[in-house]
GROMACS .gro file of C-alpha atoms in nm:
model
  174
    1UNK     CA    1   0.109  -4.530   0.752
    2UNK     CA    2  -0.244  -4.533   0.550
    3UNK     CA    3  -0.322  -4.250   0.726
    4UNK     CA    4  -0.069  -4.031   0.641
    5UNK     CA    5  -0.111  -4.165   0.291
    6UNK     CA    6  -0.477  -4.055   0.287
    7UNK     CA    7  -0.391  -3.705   0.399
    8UNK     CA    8  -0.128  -3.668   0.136
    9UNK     CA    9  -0.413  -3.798  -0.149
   10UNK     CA   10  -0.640  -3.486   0.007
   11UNK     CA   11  -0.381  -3.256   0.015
   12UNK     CA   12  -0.300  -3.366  -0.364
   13UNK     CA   13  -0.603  -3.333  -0.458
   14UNK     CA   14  -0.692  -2.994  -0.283
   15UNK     CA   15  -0.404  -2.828  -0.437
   16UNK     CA   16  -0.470  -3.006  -0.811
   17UNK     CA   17  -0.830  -2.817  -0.702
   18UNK     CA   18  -0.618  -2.495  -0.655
   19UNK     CA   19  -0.401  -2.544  -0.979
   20UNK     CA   20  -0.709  -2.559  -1.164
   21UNK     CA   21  -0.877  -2.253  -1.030
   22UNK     CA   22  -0.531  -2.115  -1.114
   23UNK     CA   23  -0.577  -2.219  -1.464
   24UNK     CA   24  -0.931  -2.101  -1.512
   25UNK     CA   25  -0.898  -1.770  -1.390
   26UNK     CA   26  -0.615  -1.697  -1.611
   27UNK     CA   27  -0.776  -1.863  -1.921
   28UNK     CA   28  -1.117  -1.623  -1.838
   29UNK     CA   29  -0.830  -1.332  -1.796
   30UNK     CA   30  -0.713  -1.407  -2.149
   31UNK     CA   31  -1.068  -1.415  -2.288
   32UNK     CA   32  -1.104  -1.114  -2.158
   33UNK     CA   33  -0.840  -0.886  -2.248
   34UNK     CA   34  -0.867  -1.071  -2.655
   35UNK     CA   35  -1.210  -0.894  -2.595
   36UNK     CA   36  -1.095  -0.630  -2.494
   37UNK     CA   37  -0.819  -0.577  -2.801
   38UNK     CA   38  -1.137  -0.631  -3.052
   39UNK     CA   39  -1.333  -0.365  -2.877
   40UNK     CA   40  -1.076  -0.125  -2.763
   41UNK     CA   41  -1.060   0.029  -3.168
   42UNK     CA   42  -1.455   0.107  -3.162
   43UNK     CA   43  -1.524   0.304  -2.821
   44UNK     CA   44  -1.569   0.665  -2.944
   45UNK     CA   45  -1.427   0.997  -2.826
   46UNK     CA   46  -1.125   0.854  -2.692
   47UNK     CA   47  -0.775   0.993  -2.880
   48UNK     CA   48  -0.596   0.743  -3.100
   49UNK     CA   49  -0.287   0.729  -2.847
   50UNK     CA   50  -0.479   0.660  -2.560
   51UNK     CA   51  -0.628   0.310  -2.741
   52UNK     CA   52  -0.276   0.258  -2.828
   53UNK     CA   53  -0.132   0.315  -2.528
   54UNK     CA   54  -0.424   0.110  -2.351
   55UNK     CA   55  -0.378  -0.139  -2.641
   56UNK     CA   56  -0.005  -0.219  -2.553
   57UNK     CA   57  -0.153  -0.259  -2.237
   58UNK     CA   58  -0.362  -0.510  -2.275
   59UNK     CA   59  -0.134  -0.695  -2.500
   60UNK     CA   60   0.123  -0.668  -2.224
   61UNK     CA   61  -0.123  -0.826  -1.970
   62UNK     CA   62  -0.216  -1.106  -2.296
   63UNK     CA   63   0.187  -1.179  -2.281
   64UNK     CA   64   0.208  -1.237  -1.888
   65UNK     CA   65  -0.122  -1.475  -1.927
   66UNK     CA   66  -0.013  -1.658  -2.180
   67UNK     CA   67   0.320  -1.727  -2.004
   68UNK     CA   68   0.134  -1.864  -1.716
   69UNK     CA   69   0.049  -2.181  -1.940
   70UNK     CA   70   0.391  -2.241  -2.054
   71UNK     CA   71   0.478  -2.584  -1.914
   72UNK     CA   72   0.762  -2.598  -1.655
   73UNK     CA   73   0.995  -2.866  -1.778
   74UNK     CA   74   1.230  -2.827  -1.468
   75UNK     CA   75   1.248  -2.762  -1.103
   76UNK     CA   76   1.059  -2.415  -0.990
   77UNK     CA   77   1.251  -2.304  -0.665
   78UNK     CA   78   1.086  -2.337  -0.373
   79UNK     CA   79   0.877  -1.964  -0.290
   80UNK     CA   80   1.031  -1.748  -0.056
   81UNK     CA   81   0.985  -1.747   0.319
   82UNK     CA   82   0.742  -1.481   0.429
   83UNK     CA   83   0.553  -1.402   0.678
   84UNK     CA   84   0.181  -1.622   0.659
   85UNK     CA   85  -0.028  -1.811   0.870
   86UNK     CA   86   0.083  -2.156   0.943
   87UNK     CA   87  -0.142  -2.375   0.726
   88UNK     CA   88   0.049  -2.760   0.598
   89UNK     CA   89  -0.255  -2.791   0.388
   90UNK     CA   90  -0.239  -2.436   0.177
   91UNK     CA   91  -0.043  -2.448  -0.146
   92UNK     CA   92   0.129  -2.115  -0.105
   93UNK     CA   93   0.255  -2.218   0.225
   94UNK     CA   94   0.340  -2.557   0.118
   95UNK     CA   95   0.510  -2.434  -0.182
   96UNK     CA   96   0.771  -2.280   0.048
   97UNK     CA   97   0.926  -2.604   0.130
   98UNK     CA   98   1.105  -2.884  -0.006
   99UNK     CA   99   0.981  -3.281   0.020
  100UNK     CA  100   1.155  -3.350   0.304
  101UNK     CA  101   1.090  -2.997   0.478
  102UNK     CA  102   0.720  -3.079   0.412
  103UNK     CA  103   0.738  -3.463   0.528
  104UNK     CA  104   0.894  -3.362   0.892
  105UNK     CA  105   0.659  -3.035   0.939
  106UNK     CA  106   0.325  -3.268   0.849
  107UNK     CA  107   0.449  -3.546   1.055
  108UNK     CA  108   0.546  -3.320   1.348
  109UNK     CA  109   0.209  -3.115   1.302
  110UNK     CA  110  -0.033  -3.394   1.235
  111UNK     CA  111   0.129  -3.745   1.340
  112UNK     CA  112   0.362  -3.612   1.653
  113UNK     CA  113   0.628  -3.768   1.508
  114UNK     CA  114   0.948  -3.521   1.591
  115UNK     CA  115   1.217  -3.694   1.480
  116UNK     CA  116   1.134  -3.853   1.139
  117UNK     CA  117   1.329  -4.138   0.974
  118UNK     CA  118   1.326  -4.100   0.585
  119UNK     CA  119   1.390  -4.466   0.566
  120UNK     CA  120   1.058  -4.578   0.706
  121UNK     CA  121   0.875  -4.358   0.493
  122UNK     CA  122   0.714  -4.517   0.211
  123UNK     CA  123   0.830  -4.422  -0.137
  124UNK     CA  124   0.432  -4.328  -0.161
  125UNK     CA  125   0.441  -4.090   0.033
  126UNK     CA  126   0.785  -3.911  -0.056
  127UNK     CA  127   0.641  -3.940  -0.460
  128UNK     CA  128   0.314  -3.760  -0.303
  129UNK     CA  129   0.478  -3.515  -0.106
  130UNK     CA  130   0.692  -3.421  -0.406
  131UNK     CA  131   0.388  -3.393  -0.606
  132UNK     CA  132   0.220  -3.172  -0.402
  133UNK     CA  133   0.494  -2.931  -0.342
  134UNK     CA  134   0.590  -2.903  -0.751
  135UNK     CA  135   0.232  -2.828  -0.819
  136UNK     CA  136   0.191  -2.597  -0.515
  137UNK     CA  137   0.466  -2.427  -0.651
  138UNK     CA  138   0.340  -2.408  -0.997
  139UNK     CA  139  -0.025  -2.274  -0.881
  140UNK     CA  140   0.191  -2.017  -0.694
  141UNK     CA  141   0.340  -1.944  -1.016
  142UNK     CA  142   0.012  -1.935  -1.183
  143UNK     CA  143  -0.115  -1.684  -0.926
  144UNK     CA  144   0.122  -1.460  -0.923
  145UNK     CA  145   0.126  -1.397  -1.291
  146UNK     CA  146  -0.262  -1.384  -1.292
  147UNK     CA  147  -0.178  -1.085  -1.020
  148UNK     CA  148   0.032  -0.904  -1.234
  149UNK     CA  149  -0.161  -0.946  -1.526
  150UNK     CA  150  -0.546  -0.858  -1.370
  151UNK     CA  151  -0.345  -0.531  -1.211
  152UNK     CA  152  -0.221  -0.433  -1.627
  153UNK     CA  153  -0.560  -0.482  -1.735
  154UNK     CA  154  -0.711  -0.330  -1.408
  155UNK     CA  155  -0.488  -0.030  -1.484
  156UNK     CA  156  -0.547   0.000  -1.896
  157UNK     CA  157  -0.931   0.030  -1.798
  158UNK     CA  158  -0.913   0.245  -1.566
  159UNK     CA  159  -0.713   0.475  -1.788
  160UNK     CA  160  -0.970   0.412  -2.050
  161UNK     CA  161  -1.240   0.491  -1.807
  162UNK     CA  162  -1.071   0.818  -1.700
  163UNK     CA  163  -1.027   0.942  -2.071
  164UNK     CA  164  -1.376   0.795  -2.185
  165UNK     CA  165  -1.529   1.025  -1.892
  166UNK     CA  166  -1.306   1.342  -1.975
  167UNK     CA  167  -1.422   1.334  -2.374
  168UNK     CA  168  -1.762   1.309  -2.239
  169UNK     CA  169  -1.751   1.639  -2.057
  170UNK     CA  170  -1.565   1.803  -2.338
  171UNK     CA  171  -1.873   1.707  -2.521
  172UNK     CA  172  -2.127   1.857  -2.241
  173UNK     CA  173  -1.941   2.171  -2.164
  174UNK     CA  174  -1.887   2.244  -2.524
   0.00000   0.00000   0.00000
């Protein structure tokens, strides 16, 4: 049984290590696009509805960040079954199960256990388990929102890109 507990402890802390990475990239996201709003208003040549259609933009991407960071006071459903690689140690494949899903698939996978017996397993483990499937569900949370909001942003530059380039040939060809 300390083995299993010492794989659930790695596990925790690998996907803690994932939440985090989760957390930085949408805090460097949000420093980012708050950049972005400040310098938005001083690029040149660009029409005054393009910055403020850009601008809503970014402040659309800003809203989706931010809402990445609002704490989840109850249960996040488990993700949705699709098709990826089999990996009990990945938090978006981990976060597609419940505790006790998780429990029988690591101790058929790692321990060869096929039949498992929730009464011999130790209330560590089930409170570890749990732990690591809430906060692989969070970090799946996390990343999805950081998707959504890099592909806004991604989209409001390139749109600022396109219309910074086409007043700059105006300029040449006139």
């Amino acid at each position: 049984m300390k083995e299993h507990a010492i794989l659930l402890e790695k596990v925790q802390a690998d996907i803690t290590g994932c939440l985090r990475f989760a957390e930085t990239k949408n805090g460097a996201l949000l420093a980012f696009d708050i950049a972005l709003l400040f310098g938005i208003p001083k690029i040149p040549d660009v029409s005054v509805k393009v910055k403020y259609i850009v601008t809503a933009m970014i402040i659309y991407s800003l809203i989706i960040t931010l809402w990445s960071f609002w704490p989840i006071n109850k249960k996040i459903k488990k993700a949705e079954k699709r098709k990826v690689n089999c990996d009990l140690l990945h938090f978006a494949y981990i976060a597609m199960y419940t505790r006790n899903e998780y429990l029988v698939e690591l101790y058929k996978s790692y321990w060869k256990n096929e039949v498992v017996d929730f009464d011999k397993i130790s209330q560590e483990e089930k409170d570890l388990a749990q732990e690591i499937v809430m906060n692989s569900r969070i970090a799946v949370r996390k990343q999805n929102l950081f998707k959504i909001s890099l592909g806004i942003t991604e989209m409001a530059l390139v749109l600022l890109l396109i219309k910074t380039v086409e007043s700059l040939l105006r300029m040449v060809i006139s």
